[in-house]
Coordinates of C-alpha atoms in Angstrom, one line a residue:
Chain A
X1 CA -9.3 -25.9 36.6
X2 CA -11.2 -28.4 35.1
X3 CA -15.2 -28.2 34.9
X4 CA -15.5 -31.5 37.1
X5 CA -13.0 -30.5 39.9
X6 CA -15.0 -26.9 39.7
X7 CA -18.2 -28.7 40.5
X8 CA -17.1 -31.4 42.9
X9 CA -15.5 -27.8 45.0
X10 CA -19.4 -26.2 44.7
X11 CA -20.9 -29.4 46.2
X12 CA -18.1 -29.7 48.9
X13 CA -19.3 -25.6 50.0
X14 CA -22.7 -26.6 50.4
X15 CA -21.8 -29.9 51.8
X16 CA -22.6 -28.6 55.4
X17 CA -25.4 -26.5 55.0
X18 CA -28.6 -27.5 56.0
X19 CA -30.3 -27.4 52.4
X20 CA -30.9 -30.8 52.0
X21 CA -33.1 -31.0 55.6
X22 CA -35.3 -27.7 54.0
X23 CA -36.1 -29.4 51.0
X24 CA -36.9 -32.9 52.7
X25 CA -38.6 -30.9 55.3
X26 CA -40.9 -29.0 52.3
X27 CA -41.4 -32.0 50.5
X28 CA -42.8 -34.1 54.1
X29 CA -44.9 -31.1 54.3
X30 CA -46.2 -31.0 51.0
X31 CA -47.7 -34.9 51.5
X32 CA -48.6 -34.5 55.0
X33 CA -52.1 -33.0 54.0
X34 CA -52.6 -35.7 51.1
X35 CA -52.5 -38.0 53.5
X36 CA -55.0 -36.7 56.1
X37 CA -57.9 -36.0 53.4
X38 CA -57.0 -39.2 51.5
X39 CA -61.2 -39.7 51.4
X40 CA -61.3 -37.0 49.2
X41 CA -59.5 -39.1 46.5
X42 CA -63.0 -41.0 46.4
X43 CA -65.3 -38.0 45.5
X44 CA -63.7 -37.4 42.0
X45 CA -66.6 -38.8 40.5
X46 CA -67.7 -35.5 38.2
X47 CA -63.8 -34.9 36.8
X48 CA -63.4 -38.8 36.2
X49 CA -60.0 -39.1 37.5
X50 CA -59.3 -42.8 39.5
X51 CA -58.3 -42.2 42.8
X52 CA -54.8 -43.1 42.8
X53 CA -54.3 -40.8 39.5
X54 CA -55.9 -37.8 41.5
X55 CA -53.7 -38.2 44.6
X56 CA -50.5 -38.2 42.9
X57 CA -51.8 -35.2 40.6
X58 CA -52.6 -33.1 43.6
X59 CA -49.3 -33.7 45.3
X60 CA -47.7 -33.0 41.8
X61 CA -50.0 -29.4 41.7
X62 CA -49.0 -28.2 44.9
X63 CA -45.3 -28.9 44.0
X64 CA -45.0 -27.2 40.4
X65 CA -47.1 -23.9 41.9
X66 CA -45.3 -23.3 45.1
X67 CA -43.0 -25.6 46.8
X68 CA -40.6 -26.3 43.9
X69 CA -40.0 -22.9 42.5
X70 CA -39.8 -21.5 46.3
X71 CA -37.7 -24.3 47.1
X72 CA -35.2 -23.4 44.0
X73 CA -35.4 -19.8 45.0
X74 CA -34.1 -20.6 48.3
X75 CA -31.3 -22.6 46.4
X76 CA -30.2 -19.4 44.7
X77 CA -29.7 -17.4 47.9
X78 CA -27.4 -20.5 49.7
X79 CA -25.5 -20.6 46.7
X80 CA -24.4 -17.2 45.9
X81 CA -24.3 -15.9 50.1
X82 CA -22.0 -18.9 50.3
X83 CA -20.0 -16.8 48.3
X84 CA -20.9 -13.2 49.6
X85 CA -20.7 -14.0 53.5
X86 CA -16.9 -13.6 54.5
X87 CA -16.0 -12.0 51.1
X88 CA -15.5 -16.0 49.5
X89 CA -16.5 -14.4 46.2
X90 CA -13.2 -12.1 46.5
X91 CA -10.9 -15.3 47.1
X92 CA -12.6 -17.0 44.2
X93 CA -11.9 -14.1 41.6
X94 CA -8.4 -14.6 42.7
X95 CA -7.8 -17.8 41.8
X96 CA -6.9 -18.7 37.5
X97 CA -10.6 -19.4 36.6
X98 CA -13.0 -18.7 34.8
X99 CA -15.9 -16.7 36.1
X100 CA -18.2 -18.3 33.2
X101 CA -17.0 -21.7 34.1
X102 CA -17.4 -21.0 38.1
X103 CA -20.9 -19.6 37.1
X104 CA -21.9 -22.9 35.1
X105 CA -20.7 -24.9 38.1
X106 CA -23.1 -23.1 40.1
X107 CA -26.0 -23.3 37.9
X108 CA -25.3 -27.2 37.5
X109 CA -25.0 -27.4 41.4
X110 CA -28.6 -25.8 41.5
X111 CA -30.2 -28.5 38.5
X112 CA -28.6 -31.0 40.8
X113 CA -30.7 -29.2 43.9
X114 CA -34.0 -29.6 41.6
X115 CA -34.0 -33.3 40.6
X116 CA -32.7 -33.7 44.8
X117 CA -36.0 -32.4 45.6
X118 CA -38.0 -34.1 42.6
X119 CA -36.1 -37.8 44.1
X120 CA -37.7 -36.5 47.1
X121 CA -41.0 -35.7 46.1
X122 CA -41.3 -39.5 44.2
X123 CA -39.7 -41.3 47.2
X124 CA -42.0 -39.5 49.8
X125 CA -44.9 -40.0 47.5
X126 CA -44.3 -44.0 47.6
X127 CA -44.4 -43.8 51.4
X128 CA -47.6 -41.5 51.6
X129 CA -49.2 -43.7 48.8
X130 CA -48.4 -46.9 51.0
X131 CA -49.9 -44.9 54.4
X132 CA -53.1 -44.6 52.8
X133 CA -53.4 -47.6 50.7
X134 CA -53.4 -49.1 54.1
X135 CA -55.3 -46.9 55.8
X136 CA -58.3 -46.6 53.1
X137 CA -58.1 -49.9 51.9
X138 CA -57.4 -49.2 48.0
X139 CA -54.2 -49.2 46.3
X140 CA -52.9 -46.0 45.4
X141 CA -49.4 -47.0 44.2
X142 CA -49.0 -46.3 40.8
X143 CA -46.1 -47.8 38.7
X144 CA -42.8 -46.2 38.7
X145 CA -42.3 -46.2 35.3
X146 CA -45.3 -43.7 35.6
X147 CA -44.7 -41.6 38.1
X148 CA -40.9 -41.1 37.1
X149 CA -42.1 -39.7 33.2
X150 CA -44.5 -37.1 35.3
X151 CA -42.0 -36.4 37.9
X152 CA -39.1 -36.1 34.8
X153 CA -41.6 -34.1 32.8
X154 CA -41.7 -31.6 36.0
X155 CA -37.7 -31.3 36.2
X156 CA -37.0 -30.8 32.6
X157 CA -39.9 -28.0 31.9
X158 CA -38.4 -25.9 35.2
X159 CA -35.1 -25.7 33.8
X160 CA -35.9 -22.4 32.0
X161 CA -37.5 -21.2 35.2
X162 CA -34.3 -22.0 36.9
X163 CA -32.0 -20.5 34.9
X164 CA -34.3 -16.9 35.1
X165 CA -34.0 -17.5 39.0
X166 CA -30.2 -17.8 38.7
X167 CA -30.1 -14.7 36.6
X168 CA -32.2 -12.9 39.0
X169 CA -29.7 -13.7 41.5
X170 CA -26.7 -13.1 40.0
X171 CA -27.8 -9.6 38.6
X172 CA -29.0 -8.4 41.1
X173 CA -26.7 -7.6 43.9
X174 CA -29.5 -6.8 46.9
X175 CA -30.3 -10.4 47.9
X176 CA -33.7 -9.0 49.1
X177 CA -34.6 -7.6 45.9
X178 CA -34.0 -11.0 44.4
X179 CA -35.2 -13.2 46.4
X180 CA -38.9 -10.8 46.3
X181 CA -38.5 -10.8 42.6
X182 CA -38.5 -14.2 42.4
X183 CA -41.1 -15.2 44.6
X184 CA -43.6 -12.4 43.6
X185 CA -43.2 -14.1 40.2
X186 CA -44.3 -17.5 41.7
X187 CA -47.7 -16.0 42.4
X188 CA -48.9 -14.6 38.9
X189 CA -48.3 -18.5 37.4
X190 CA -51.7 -19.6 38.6
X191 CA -53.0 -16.4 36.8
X192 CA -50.9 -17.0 33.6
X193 CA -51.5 -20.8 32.7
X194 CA -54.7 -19.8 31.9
X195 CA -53.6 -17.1 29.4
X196 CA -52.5 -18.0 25.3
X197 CA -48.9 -16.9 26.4
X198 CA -48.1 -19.2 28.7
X199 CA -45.0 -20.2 26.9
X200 CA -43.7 -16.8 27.4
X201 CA -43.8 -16.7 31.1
X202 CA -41.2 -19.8 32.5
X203 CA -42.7 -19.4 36.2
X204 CA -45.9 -21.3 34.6
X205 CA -44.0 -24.0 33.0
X206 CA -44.3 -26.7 35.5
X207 CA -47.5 -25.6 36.4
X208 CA -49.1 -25.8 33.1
X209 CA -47.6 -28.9 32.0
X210 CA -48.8 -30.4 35.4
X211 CA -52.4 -29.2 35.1
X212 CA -52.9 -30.1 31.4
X213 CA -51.6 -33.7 32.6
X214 CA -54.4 -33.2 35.0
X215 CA -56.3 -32.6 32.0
X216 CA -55.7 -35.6 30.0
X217 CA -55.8 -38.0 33.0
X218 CA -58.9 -36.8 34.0
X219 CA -61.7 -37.6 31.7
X220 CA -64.0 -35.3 31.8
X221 CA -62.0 -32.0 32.4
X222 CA -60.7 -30.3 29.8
X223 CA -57.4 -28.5 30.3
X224 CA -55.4 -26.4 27.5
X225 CA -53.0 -28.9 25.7
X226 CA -49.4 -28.5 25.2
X227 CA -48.3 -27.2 22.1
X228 CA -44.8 -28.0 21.1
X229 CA -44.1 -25.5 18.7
X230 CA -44.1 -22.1 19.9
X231 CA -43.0 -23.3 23.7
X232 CA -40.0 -25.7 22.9
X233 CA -38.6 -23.0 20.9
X234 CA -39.4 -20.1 23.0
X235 CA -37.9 -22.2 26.0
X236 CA -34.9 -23.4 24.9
X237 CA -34.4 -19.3 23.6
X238 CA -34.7 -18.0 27.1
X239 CA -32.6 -20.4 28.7
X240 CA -29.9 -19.8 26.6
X241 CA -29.8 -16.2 26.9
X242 CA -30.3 -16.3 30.5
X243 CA -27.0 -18.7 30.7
X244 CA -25.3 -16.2 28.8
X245 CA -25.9 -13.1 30.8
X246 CA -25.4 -14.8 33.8
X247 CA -22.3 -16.2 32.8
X248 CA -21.1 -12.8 32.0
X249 CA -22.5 -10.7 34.9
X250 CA -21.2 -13.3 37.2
X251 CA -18.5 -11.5 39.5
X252 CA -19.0 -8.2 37.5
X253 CA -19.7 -6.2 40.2
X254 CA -17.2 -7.3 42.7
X255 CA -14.3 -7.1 39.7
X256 CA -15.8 -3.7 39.3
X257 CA -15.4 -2.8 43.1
X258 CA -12.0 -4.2 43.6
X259 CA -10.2 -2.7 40.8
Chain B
X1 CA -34.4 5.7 68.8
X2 CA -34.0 1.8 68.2
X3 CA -36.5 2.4 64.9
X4 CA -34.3 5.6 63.7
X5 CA -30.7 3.0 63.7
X6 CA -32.7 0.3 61.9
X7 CA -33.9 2.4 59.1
X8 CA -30.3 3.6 58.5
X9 CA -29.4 -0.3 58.6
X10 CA -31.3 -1.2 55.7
X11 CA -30.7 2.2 53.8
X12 CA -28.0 0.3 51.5
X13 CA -30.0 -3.1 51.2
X14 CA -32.7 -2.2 49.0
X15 CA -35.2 -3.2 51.5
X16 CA -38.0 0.1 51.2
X17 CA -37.8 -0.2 47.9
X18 CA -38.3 -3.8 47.3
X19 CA -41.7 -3.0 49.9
X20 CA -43.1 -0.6 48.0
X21 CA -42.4 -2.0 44.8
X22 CA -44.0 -5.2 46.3
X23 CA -46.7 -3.1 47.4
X24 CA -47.3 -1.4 44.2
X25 CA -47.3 -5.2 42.7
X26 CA -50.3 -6.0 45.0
X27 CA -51.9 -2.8 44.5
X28 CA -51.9 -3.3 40.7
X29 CA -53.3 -7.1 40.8
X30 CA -57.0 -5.2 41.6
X31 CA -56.6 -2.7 38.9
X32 CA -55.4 -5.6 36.1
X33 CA -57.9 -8.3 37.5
X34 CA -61.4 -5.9 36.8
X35 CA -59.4 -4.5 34.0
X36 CA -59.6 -7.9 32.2
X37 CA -62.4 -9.7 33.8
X38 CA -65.3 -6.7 34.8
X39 CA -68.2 -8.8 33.8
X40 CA -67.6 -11.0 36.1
X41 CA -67.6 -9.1 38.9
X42 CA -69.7 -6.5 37.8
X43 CA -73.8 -7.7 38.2
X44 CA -72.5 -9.5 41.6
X45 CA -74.4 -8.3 44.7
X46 CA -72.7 -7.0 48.1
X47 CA -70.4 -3.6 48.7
X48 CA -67.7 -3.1 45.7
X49 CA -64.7 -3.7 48.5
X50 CA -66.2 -6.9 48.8
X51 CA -66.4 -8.3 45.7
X52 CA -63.1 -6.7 45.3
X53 CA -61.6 -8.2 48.3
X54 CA -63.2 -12.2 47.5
X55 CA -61.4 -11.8 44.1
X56 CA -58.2 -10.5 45.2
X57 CA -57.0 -11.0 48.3
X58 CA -55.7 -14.1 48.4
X59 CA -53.3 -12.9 46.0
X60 CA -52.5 -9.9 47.6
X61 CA -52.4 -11.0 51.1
X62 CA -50.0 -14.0 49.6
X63 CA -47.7 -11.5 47.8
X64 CA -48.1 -9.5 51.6
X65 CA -46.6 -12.6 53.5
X66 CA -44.2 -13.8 51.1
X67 CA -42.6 -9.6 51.5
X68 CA -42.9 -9.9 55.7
X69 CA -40.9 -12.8 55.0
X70 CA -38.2 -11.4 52.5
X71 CA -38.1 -8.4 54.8
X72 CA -37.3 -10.3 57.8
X73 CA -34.8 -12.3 56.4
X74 CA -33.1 -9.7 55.3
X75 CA -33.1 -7.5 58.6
X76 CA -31.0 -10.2 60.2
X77 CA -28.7 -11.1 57.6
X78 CA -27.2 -7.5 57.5
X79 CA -26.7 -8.6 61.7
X80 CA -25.1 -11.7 61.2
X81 CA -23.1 -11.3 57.8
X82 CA -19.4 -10.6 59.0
X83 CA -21.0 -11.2 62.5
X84 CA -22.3 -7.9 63.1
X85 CA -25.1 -9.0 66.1
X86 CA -21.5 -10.3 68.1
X87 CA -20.4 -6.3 68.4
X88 CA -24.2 -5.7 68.6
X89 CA -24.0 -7.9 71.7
X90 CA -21.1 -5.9 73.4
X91 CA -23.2 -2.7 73.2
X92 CA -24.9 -1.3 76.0
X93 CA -28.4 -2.4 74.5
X94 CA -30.6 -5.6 74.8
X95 CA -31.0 -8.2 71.7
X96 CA -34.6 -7.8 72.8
X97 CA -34.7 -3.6 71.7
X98 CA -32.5 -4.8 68.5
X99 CA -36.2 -7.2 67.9
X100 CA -38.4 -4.6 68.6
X101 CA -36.6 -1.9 66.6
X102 CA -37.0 -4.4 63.9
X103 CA -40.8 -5.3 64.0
X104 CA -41.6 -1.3 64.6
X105 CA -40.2 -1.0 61.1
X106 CA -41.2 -3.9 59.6
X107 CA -44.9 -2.5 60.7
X108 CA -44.6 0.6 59.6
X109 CA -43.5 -0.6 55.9
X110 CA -46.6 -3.1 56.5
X111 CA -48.4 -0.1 56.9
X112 CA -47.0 1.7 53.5
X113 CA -48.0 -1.6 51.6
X114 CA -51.4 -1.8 53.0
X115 CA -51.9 1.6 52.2
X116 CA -50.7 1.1 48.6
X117 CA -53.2 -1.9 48.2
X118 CA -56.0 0.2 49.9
X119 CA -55.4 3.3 47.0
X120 CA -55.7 0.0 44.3
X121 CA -58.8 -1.3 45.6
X122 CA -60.1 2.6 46.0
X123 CA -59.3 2.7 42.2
X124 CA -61.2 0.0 41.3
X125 CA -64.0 0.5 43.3
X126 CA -64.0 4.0 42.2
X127 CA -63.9 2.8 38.6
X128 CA -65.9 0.2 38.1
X129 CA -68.8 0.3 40.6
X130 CA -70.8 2.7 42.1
X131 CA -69.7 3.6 45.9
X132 CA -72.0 3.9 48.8
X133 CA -71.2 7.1 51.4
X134 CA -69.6 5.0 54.1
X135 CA -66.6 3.5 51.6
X136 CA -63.8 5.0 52.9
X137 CA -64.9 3.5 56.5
X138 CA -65.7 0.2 54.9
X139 CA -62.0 0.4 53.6
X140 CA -60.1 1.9 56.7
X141 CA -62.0 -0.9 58.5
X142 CA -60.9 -3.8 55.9
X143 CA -57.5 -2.7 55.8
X144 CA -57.0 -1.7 59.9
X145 CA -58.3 -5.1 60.4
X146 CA -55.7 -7.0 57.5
X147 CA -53.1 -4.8 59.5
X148 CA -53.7 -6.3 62.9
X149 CA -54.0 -9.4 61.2
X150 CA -50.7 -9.2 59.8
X151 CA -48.7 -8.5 62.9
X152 CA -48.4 -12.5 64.2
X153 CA -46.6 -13.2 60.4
X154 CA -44.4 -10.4 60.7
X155 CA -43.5 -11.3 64.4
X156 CA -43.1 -15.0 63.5
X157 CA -40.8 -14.5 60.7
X158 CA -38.5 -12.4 62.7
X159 CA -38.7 -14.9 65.3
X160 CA -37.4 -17.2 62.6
X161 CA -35.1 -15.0 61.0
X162 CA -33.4 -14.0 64.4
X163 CA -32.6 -17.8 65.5
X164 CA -31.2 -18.8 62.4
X165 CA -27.9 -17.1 61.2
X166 CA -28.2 -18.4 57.8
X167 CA -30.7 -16.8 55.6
X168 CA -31.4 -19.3 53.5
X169 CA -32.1 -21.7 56.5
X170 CA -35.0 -18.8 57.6
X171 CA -35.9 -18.6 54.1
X172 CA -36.6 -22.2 53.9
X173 CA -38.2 -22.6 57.3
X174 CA -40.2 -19.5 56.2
X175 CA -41.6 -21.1 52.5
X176 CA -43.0 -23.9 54.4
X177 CA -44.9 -22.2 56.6
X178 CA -46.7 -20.1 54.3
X179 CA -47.2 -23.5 52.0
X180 CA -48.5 -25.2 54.9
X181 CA -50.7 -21.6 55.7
X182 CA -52.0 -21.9 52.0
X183 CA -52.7 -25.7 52.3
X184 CA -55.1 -25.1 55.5
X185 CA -58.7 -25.7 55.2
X186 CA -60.4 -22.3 55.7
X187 CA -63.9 -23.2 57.9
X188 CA -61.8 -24.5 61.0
X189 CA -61.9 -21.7 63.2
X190 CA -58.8 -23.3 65.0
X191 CA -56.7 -23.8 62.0
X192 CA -57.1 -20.3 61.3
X193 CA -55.2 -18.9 64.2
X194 CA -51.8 -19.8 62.5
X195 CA -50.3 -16.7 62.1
X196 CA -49.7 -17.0 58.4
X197 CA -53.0 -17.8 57.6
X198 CA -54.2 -14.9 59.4
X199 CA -53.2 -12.6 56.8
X200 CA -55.7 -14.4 54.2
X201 CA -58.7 -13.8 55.9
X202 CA -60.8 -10.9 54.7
X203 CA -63.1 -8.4 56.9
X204 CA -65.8 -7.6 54.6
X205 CA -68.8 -10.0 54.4
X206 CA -66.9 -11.5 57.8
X207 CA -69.4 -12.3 60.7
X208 CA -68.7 -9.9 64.1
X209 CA -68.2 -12.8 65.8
X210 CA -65.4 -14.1 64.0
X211 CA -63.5 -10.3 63.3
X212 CA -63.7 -9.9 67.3
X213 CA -62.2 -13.6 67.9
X214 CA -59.8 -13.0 65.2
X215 CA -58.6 -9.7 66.3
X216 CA -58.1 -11.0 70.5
X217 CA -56.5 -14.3 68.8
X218 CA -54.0 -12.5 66.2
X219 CA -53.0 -9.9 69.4
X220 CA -52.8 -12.6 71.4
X221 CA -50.4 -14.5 69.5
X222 CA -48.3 -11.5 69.0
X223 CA -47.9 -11.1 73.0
X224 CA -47.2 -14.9 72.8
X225 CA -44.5 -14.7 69.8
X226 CA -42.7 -11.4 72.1
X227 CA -42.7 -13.6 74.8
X228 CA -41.1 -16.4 73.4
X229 CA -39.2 -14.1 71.6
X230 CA -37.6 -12.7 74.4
X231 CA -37.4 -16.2 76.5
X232 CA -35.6 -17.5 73.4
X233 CA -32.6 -14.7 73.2
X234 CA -32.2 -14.9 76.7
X235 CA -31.8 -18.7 76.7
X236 CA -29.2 -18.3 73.9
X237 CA -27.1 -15.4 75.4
X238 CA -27.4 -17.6 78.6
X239 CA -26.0 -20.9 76.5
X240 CA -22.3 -18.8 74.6

């Protein structure tokens, strides 16, 4: 089976579960607060950030820390109990493909998931930004061209975080253990962006790169840079090796169990 | 005898350990935080669970609710993967002692993880400031009160769990209600009473008042959340 039939099959399985209304329904509830204390977009005064610049920042904070990574956790667990509820996985082993190809499908289904939610996040954001431009007089929509590079710069710096979650997922087989593995490791990120290491610990990614945005938007805070060199590398090192485990654990312990 | 059939249940899912490993987790985040940081907390004035507590908690009760969550999720997955809560059903037994059998043991884990947290704060305290003679009460107290507390979020996210048969539909559901929870402004009283915000709140340095409103609000709401508990499943078993 081709790759492209493989993945067009993975979107079809999810097709009818509700994942699409939980992430629209985390993203509404991630502006809904924005928008209530929109005066406090005005009192900025000692970090030097404009207004507008604040309010998308703060929405972009409380996405990288919480709501996206638990969102993508959540991902992991409809996309592999779609497989484990009525034994699918069984059927799928069955069939002439590849278990590293099936696994990649996956894993593009839940990248697919993450720029869903980030769409989300920037089309929401235009409707809260209109909401309280007219509600506080002051126009807090920023250009698009602007708010796409920050929302871009989210996606593409919590693809080695997802492909640790997907790992986490596919290794172990307790879904509880998972799914409390990755969202214990959601909360230490606040702790570790604020460490030299960051670049070791992909939970932090977003986070970091969203606060030292913060940093450079804002004119008189000063937030720890991004260095390229020992994060790119160090990045791109673990998502690799975590594709390749997963890719090979993928279906181990069920070809284990029914031989 | 409810409790005894749930604790078999679980035995295969992993679940007590992934609580006490959780609980361990939280119980470490003291230990690591005055390990790294002691001068900060160090010349600060008021009792040593205190200080402790301001620092920590948030993290700890966070890591607390995010567990209850897990926990619950999972208890009614193992019911309705290959449609177990159908023959559960057809037994001689009510949906509403399957719910209860579930929140007794989802309490007493709460209590293992409490106490875990309460040796890590002991640690610290014990470590890296001088204790007065009525500690231990200080920290039964704090950690009785984080227990009661913790009951609405436990009762809530079995609520969840129990009406949706598809875990990640809970999960999700779940995740928004503690961001929402964490988003809350802290000084409304009102606010407060969401039961997974309760969790967050800390008993040391608390005014009586508020503990006592707390406390009647958070039992209160777990009376409420039985209730509609048991309203709910019998609306469903009346609607198949």
């Amino acid at each position: 089976m081709s790759f492209l039939s493989l993945l067009g099959v993975e979107f079809k399985k999810i097709r009818r579960s509700k994942i699409l209304l939980i992430l629209s329904a985390a993203v509404i509830f991630l502006w809904l607060p924005s928008i209530f204390n929109a005066d406090m977009n005005f009192q900025m005064q000692e970090e030097g950030i404009s207004p507008e610049n604040n309010f998308l920042i703060q929405g972009l904070l409380a996405m990288a820390w919480f709501i996206f990574p638990a969102s993508m956790v959540v991902g992991t667990v409809l996309l592999n109990q779609t497989e484990r509820s009525n034994k699918g996985i069984f059927k799928m082993l069955t069939l002439p493909v590849s278990t590293s190809k099936l696994c990649l499908a996956k894993i593009t289904v839940l990248f697919t998931l993450a720029a869903i939610q980030v769409l989300m996040f920037v089309g929401i954001y235009y409707l809260s930004a209109v909401i309280v431009t007219e509600t506080q007089s002051y126009n807090f929509i920023l250009s698009p061209l602007f708010v796409f590079k920050e929302a871009g710069l989210l996606l593409l710096s919590s693809i080695p975080m997802l492909t640790i979650f997907w790992l986490l997922s596919v290794c172990i087989q307790t879904p509880i253990f998972s799914v409390g593995t990755g969202l214990a490791s959601i909360v230490p990120s606040v702790l570790m962006i604020n460490t030299k290491i960051w670049f070791a610990y992909p939970m932090a990614y977003p986070f970091f790169l969203i606060t030292a945005e913060y940093g450079r938007l804002a004119a008189n805070l000063n937030t720890a840079q991004i260095e390229f060199v020992p994060w790119l590398p160090v990045a791109a090192c673990i998502t690799v090796i975590c594709l390749l485990i997963a890719c090979s654990c993928f279906g181990k312990a069920e070809r284990r169990s029914s031989v | 005898m409810s409790l005894r059939l749930e604790c078999r249940k679980v035995k295969r899912t992993g679940f007590v350990p992934a609580f006490i490993v959780g609980g361990l987790l939280a119980a470490v985040v003291p230990v690591v935080n005055m390990a790294v940081r002691s001068e900060i907390y160090v010349g600060l004035e008021g009792s040593p669970i205190q200080i402790l507590m301001d620092a920590n908690w948030q993290l700890m009760a966070m890591l607390n609710v995010l567990l209850l969550l897990a926990g619950a999720c999972l208890m009614y997955h193992t019911e309705y993967a290959d449609n177990a809560i159908q023959k559960m059903c057809t037994l001689p037994i009510r949906e509403w002692d399957l719910f209860f059998g579930k929140f007794a043991l989802i309490a007493v884990m709460g209590i293992v993880v409490l106490t875990l947290e309460a040796m890590g704060i002991a640690f610290s305290s014990l470590h890296w400031f001088a204790i007065s003679t009525d500690f231990v009460l200080e920290l039964l107290k704090s950690f009785g009160y984080a227990f009661v507390l913790m009951m609405p979020a436990a009762l809530i996210s079995l609520l969840i769990a129990s009406l949706c048969s598809n875990m990640w539909v809970s999960l999700g559901i779940g995740i928004i209600c503690v961001f929402t929870a964490t988003m809350l402004p802290d000084h409304n009283f009102i606010l407060s009473l969401f039961p997974f915000a309760l969790p967050f709140q800390i008993y040391a340095g608390a005014a009586e008042t508020t503990i006592r409103n707390l406390m009647i609000a958070s039992a209160a709401e777990a009376v409420i959340i039985a209730l509609a508990e048991s309203l709910l499943l019998k609306v469903r078993r009346s609607m198949e």
